[in-house]
Coordinates of C-alpha atoms and ligand atoms in Angstrom, one line a residue:
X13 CA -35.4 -39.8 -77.9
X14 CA -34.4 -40.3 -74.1
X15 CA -36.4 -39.2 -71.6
X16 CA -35.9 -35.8 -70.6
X17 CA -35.2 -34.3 -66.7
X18 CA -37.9 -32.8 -65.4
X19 CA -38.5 -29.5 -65.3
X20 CA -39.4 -27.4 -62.0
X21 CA -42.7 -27.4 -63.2
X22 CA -43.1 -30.6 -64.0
X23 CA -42.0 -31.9 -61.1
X24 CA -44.6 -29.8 -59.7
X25 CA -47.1 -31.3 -61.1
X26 CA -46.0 -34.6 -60.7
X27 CA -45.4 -34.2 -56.8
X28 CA -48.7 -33.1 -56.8
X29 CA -50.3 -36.7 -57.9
X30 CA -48.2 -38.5 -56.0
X31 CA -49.0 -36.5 -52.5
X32 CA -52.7 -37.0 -53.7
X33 CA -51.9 -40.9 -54.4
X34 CA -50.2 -40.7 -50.7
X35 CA -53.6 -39.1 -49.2
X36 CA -55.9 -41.3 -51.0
X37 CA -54.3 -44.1 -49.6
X38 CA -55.0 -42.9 -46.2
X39 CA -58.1 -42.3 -46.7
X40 CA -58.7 -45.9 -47.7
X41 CA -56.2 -47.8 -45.9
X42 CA -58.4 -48.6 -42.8
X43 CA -60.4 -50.8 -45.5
X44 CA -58.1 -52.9 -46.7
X45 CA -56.9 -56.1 -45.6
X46 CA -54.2 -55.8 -43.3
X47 CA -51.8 -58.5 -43.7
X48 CA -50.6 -59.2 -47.2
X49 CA -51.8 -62.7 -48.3
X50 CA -50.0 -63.1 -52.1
X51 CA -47.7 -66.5 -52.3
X52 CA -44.2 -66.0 -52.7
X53 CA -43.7 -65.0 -56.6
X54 CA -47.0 -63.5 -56.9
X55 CA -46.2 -60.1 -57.2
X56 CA -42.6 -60.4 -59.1
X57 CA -44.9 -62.1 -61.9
X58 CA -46.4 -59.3 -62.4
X59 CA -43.5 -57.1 -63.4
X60 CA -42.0 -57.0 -66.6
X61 CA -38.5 -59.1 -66.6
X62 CA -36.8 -56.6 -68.4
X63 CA -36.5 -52.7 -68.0
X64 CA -38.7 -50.6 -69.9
X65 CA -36.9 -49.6 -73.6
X66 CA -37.8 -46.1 -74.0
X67 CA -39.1 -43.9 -70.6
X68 CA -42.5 -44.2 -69.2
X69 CA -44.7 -41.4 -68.0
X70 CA -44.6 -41.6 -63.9
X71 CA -48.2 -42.3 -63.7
X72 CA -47.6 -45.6 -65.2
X73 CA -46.2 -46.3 -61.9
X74 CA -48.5 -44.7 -59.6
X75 CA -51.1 -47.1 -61.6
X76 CA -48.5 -50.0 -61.2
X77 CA -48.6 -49.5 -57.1
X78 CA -52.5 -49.7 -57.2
X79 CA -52.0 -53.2 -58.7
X80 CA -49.6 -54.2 -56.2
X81 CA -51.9 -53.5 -53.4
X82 CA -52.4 -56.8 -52.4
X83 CA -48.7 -57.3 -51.9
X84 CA -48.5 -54.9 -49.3
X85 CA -49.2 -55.0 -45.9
X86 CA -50.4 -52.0 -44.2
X87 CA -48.3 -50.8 -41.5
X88 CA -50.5 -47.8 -41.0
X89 CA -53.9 -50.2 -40.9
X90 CA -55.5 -49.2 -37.4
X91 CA -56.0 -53.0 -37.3
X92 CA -52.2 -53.3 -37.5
X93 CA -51.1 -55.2 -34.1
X94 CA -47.7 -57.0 -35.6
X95 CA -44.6 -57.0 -34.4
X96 CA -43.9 -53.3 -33.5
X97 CA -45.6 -50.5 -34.5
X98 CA -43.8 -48.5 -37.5
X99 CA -45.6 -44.9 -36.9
X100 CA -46.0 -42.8 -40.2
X101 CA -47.2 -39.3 -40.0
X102 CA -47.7 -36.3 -42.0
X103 CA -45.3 -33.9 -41.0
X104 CA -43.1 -37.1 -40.7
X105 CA -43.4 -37.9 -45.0
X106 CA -43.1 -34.2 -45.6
X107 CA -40.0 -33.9 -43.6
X108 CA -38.7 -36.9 -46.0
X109 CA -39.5 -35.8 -48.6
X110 CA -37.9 -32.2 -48.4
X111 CA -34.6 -34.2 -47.6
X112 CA -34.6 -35.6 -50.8
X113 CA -35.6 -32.5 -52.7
X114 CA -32.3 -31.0 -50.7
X115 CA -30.7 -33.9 -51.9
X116 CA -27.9 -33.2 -49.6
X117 CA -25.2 -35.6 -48.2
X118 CA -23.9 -34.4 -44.9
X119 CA -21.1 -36.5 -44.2
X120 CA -19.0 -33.8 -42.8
X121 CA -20.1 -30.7 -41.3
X122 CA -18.2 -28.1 -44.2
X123 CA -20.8 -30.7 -47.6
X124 CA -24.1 -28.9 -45.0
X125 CA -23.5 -27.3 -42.2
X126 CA -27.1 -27.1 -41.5
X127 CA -27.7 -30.8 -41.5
X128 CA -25.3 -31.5 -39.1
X129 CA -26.3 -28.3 -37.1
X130 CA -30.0 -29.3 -37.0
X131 CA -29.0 -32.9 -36.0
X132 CA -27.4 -31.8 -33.1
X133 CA -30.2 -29.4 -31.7
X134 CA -32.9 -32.2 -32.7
X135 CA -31.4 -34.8 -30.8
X136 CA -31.0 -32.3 -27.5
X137 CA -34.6 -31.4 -28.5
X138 CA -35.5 -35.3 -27.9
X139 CA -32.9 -36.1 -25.4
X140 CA -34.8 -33.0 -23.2
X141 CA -38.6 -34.3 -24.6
X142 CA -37.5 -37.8 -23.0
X143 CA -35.8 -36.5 -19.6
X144 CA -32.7 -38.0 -20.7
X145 CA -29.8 -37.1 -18.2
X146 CA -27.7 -34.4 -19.2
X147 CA -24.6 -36.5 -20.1
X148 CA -26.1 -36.9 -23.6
X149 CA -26.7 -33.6 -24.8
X150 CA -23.9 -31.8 -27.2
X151 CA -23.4 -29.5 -24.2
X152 CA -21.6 -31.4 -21.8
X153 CA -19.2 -34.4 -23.3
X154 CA -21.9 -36.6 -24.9
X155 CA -24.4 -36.0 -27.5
X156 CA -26.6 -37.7 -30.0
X157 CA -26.9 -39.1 -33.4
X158 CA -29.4 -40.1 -35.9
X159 CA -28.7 -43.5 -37.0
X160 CA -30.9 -45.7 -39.4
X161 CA -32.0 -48.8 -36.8
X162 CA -31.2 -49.6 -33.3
X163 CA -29.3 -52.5 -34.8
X164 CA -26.4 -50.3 -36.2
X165 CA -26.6 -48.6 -33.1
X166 CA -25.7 -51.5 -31.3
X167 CA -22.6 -52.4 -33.4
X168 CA -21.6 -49.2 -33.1
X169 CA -21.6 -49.4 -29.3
X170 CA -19.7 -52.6 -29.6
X171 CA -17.2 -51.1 -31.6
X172 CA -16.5 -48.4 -29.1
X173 CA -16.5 -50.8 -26.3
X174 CA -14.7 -52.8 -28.0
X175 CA -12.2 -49.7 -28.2
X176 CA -12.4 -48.6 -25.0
X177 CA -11.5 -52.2 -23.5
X178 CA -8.6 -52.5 -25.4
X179 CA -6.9 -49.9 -24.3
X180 CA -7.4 -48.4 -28.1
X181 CA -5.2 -51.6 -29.3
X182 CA -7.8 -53.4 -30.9
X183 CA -7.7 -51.0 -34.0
X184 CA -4.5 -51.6 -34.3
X185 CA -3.6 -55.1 -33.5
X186 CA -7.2 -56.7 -33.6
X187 CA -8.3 -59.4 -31.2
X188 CA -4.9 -60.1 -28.7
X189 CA -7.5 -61.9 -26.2
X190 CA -11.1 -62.7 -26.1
X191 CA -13.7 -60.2 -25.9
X192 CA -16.8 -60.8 -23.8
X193 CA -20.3 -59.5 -24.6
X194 CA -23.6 -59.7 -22.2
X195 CA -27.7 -59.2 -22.9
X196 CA -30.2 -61.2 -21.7
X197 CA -31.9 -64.4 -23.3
X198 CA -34.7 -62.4 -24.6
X199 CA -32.3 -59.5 -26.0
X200 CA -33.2 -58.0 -29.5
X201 CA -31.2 -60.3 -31.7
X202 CA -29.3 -57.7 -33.4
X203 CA -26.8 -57.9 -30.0
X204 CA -25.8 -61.7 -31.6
X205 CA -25.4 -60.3 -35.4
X206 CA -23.1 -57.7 -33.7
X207 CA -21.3 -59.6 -32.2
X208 CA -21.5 -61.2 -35.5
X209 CA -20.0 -58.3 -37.6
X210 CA -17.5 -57.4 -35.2
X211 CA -15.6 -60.5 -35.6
X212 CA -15.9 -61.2 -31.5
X213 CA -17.5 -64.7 -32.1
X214 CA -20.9 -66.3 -30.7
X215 CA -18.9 -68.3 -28.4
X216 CA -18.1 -64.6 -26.8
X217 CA -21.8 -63.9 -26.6
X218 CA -23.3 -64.8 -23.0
X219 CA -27.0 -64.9 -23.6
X220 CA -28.1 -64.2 -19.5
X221 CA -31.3 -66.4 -18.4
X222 CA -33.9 -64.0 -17.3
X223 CA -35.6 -64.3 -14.4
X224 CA -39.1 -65.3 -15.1
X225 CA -39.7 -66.4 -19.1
X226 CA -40.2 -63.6 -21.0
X227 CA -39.1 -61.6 -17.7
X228 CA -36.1 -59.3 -16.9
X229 CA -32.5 -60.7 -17.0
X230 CA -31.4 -62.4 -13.9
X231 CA -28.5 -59.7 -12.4
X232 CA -27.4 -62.7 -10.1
X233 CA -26.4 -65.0 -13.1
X234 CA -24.7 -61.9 -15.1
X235 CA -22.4 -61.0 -12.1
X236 CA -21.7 -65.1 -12.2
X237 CA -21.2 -64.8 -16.2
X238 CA -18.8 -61.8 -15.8
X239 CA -16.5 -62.9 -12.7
X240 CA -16.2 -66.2 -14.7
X241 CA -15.3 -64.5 -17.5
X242 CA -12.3 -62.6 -16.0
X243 CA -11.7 -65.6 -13.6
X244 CA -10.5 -67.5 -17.4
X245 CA -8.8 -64.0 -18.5
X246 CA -11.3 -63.4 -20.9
X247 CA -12.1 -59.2 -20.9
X248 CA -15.4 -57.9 -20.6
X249 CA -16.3 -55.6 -22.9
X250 CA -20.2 -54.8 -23.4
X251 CA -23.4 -55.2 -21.7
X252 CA -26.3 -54.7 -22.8
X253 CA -29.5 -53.7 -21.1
X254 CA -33.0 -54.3 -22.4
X255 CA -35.5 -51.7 -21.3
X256 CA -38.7 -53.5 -23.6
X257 CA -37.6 -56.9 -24.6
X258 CA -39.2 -57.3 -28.3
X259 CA -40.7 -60.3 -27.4
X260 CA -42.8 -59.7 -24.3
X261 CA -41.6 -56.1 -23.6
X262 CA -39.6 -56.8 -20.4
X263 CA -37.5 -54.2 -18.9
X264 CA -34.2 -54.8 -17.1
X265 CA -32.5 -53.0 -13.9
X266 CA -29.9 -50.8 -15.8
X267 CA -29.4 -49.3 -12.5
X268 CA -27.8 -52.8 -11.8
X269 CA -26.8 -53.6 -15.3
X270 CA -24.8 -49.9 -14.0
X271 CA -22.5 -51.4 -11.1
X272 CA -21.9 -54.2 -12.5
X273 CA -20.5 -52.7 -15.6
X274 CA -18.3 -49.9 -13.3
X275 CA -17.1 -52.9 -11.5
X276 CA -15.8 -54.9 -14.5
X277 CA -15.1 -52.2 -16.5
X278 CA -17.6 -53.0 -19.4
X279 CA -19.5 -50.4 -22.1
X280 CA -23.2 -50.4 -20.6
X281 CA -25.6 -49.9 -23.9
X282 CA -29.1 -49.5 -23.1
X283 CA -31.4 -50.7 -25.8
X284 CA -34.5 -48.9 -25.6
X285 CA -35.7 -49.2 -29.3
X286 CA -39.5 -49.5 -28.9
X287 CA -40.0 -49.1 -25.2
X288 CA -37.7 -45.7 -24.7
X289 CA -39.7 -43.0 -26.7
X290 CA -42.8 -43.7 -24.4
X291 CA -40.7 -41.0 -21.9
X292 CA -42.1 -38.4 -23.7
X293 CA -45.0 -38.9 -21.2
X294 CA -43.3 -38.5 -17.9
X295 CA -45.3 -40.9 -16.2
X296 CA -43.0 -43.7 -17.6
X297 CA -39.8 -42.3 -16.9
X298 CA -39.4 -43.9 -13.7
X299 CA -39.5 -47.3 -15.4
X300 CA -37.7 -46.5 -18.8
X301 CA -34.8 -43.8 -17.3
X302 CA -34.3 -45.4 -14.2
X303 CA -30.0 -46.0 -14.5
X304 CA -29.4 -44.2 -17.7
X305 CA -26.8 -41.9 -15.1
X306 CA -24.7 -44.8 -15.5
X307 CA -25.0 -45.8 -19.2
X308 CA -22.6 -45.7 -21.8
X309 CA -24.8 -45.2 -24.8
X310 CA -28.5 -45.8 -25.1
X311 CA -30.7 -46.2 -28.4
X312 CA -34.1 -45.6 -28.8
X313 CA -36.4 -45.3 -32.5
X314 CA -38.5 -42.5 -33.1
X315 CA -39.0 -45.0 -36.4
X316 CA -41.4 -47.0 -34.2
X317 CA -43.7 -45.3 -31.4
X318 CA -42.9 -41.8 -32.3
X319 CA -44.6 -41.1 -35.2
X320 CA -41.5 -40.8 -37.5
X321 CA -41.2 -42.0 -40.1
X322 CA -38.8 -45.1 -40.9
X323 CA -36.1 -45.4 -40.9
X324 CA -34.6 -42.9 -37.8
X325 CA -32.8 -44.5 -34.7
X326 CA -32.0 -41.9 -31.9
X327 CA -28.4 -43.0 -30.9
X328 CA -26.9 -41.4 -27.5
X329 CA -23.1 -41.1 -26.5
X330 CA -21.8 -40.6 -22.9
X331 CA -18.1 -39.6 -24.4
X332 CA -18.8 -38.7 -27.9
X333 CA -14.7 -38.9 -28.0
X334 CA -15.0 -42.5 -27.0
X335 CA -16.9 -43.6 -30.1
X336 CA -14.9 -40.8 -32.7
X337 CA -11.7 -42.5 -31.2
X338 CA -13.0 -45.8 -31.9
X339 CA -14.1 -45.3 -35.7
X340 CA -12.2 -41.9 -37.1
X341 CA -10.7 -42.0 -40.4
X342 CA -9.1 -38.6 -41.8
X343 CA -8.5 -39.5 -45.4
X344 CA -7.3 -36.1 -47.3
X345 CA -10.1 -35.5 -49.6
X346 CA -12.3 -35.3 -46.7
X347 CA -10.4 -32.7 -44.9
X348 CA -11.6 -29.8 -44.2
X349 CA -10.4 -26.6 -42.1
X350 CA -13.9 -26.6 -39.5
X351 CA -12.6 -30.2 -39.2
X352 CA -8.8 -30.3 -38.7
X353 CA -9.4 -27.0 -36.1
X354 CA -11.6 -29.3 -33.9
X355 CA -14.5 -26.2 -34.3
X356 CA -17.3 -28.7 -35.4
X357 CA -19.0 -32.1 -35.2
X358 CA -18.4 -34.5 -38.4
X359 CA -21.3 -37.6 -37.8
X360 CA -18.9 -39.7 -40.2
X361 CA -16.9 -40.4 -36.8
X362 CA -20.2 -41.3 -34.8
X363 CA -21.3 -44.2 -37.4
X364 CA -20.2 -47.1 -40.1
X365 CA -20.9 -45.6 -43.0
X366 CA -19.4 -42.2 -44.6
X367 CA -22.1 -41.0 -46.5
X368 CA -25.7 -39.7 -44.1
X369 CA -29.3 -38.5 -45.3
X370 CA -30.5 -35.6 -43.5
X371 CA -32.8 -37.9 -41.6
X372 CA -33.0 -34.9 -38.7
X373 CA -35.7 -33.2 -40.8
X374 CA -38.5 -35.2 -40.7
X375 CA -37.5 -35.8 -36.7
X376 CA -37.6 -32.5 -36.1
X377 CA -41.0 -31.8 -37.9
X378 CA -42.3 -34.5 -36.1
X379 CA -41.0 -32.4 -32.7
X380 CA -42.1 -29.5 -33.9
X381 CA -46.0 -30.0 -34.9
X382 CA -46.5 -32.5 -32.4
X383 CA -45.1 -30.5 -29.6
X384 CA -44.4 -32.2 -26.0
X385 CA -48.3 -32.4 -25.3
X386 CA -48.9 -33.9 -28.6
X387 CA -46.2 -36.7 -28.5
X388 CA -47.3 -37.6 -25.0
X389 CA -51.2 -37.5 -25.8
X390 CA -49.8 -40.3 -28.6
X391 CA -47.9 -42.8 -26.6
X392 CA -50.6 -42.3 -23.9
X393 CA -53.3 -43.1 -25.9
X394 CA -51.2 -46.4 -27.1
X395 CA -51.3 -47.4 -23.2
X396 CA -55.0 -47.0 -22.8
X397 CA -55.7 -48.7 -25.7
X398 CA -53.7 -51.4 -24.8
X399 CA -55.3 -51.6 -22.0
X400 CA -58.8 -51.5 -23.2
X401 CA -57.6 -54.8 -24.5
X402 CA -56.2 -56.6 -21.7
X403 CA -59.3 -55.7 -19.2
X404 CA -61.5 -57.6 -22.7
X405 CA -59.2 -60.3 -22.4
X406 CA -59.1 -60.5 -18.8
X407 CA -63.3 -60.8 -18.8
X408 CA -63.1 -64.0 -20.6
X409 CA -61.3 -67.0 -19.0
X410 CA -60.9 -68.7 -22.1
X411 CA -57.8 -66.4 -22.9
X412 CA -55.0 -65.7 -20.3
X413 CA -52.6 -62.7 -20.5
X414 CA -48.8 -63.7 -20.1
X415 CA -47.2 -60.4 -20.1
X416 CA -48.1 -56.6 -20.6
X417 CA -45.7 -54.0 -20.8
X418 CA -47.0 -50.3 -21.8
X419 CA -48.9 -51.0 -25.0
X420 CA -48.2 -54.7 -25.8
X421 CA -50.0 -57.4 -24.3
X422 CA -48.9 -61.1 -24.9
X423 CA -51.4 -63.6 -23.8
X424 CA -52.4 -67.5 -25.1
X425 CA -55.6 -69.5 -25.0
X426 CA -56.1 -71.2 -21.1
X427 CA -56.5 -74.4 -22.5
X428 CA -53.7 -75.1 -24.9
X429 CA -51.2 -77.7 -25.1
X430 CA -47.2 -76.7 -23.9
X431 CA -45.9 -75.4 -27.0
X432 CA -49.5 -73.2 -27.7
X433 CA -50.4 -74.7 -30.8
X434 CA -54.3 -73.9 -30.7
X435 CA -53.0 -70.2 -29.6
X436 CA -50.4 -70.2 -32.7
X437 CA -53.6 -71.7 -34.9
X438 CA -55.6 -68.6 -33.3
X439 CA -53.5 -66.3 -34.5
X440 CA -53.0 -67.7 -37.6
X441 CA -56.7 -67.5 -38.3
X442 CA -56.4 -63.9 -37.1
X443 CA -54.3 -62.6 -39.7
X444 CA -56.1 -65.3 -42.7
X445 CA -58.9 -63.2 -42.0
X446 CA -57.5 -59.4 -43.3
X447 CA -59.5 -57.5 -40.0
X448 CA -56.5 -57.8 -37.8
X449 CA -52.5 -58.4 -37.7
X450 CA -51.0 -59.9 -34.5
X451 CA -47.3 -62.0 -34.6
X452 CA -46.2 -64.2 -31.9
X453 CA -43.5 -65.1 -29.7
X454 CA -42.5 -67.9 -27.5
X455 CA -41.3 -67.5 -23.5
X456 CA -40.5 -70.6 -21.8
X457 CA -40.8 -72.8 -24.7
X458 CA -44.2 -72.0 -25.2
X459 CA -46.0 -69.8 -28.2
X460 CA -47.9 -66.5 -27.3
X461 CA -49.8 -63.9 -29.4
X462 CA -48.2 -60.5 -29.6
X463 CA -50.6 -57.4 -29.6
X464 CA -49.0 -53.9 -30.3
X465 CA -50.9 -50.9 -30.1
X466 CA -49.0 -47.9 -31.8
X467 CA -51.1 -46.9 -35.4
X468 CA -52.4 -43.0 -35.1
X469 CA -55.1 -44.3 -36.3
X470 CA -56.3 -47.2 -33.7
X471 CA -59.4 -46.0 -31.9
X472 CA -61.5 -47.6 -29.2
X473 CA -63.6 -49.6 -31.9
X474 CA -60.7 -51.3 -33.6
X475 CA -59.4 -52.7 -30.2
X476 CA -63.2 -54.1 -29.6
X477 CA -63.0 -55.4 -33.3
X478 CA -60.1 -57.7 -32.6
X479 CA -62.0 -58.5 -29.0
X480 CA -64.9 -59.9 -30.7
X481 CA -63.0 -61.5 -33.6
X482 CA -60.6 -63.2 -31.1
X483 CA -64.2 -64.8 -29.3
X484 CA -65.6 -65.5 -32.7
X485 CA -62.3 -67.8 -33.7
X486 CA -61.3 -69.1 -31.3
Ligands
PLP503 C1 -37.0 -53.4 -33.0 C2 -35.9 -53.6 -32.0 C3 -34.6 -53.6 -32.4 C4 -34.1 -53.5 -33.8 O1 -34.7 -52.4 -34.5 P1 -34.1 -51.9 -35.9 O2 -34.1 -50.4 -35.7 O3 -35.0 -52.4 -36.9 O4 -32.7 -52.4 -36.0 C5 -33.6 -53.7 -31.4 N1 -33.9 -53.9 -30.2 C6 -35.2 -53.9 -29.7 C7 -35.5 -54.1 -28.3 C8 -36.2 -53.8 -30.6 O5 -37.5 -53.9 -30.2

């Protein structure tokens, strides 16, 4: 006999396990290994090849996740230093989750008003939360969107710029000349796989040298880059500003990025997708805002620093008619009257895809229990903490910091040869050990450790754990 569909109540019941499986894990997650250490295959031997015949009762799978433990890194491990931070937090899953029990698909306003409506206040809520100027709030002729990752929000951008430098021709013709595109050498590399997707060729892609490795992009070189460019007949299209460069967390001068994009005519994106949340603490604004007037679009990721969880990229239009212009399709079974009467926002126009989540929940619970004072207190305490670090690193010569930017801090061992092998072997050693996860970079040819501070749960004694196993390795 098939398995049947659940019934209210026993979904109930079943919810209720699995939110008790989610708060045991966090009870225990702080003493587990960090890092994942399985070989490749490991964990695929361990499942079945084929499906199931008949249905199994879910708790076979909440059993199944216990074994799997050791293929799972933990991302919410206060030891977690990797990469970027991916924040999880309570009201966060809850806000997820309710999406899914809605189970609605808001691709145009009239299939949920309510998720579209909600979007549009949450991303005013965070665009006022992060001082961001008033050209991107629904009010004026801008506005936001919630889009999964910073690197859709980029093509999107290019898209629009792509649009808007054509003349609106390119949707209709395609390519009639080359398209120019411009980010620094240490840009995120989802600018390249743009460029990628787009169809505007690598050899279109002008990768600026920064000043300083693992510095700022060199405005002096870009305004060469660009008058070349039009100098050959080539047509600007985008640039792209870094404000927190993944690798060492860099920022560059949008406010120059700015003129220099007026004065060739190019779509200024700003990519802020670790580094711009950390506005919620006004502090920072001076360093993180500092041009937006002048931007195009700008993306930031509540799904990193902001406690929210992935996936949720905060996407930011000057001209919201810009980007519709660029990607609106009005096929007749998506029609509807709110539509065709220009009365309401449809977020099928803002992105790639049709169909959209209503990701704004768990944004807006995140806005709501945290509070201004709340989400500040958080990125604040990811700064001090960082710094905690730095001033133990600084007390022992045998390390040197290369970079710190808010709450990363890149730095090698003094004595190591020019690519950083012994630091890369460090590190390595590091993460073997399951008490702490850092990952690596390289500026100027040579390797440095990474060290992210983001988890909820990193306290003081977790930053002095990594301290004393970095002197006990290295
Ligand atoms: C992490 C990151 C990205 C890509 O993020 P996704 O949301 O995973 O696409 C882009 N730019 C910068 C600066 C980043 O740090």
């Amino acid at each position: 006999m098939p398995a049947p569909h659940w019934t209210p109540d026993e979904f109930r019941r079943q919810g209720h396990a699995a939110i008790d499986w989610i708060a045991s894990y966090q009870e225990r997650v702080a003493d587990l290994p960090v890092r994942s250490s399985v070989r490749p295959g490991e964990i695929a031997a361990m499942l079945p090849v084929s499906p199931p015949a008949g249905g199994e009762p879910f708790a076979a799978l909440l059993a199944d996740l216990d074994r799997l433990m050791p293929g799972i890194s933990h991302w919410q491990h206060p030891s977690f230093f990797a990469y970027f931070p991916a924040n999880a937090s309570g009201p966060a899953i809850l806000g997820d989750l309710l999406a899914s029990g809605l189970g609605v698909q808001g691709m145009v306003w009239a299939t949920s008003p309510a998720a579209t409506e909600v979007e549009t206040r949450t991303m005013d809520w965070l665009a006022e939360l992060l001082g961001l100027p008033d050209r991107f709030r629904s009010s004026g002729a801008g506005g936001g969107v919630i889009q999964d990752t910073a690197s859709s929000a980029v093509l999107t951008a290019l898209v629009a710029a792509l649009h808007r430098a054509s003349d609106g021709m390119l949707r209709r013709r395609g390519f009639d000349r080359p398209y120019t595109v411009y980010c620094s050498a240490e840009a995120h590399s989802s600018v390249a796989k743009a460029v990628t997707v787009a169809g505007v060729g690598s050899d279109q892609l002008r990768r600026i040298a920064t000043v300083s490795p693992g510095g700022p992009l060199d405005v002096a070189a870009l305004e060469q880059a660009l008058t070349d460019d039009v100098t050959a007949g080539r047509r600007p299209a985008l640039i792209v500003s870094a404000v927190g460069t993944t690798g060492t967390g860099a920022v560059d001068d949008t406010v120059a990025l700015g003129a220099l994009a007026r004065r060739f005519g190019a779509w200024l994106h700003v990519d802020a997708a670790w580094a711009g949340v950390a506005a919620v603490a006004p502090e920072f604004r001076p360093l993180l805002n500092a041009g937006l007037e002048s931007a195009d679009s700008y993306a930031t990721n509540p799904h990193k620093w902001l406690l929210t969880n992935f996936d949720c990229d905060a996407f930011y239009v000057a001209d919201r008619v810009a980007l519709t212009s660029a990607l609106a399709e009005n096929p007749e079974y998506l029609r509807t009257a709110e539509s065709d009467a220009g009365a309401v926002i449809d977020y099928r126009d803002w992105h790639i895809q049709l169909g959209r989540r209503f990701r704004a929940l768990k944004l807006w619970a995140v806005l709501r229990h945290y509070g201004p004072d709340g989400l500040a207190a958080h990125i604040r305490d990811g700064v001090a903490l960082a710094e905690r670090f730095a001033a133990g690193l600084r007390g022992d010569d045998r390390f040197s910091i290369t970079h710190e930017n808010l709450s990363l801090v890149c730095f090698r061992l003094t004595d190591d040869d020019a690519t950083g092998s012994a630091t890369l072997d460090l590190m390595r050693r590091v993460n073997e050990s399951g008490r702490a996860y850092l990952s690596h970079t390289t500026t100027g040819g040579r390797a440095v450790i990474r060290m992210a501070v983001g988890t909820p749960a990193t306290a003081e004694r977790h930053i002095d754990d990594l301290l004393a196993l970095l002197a006990e390795l290295r």
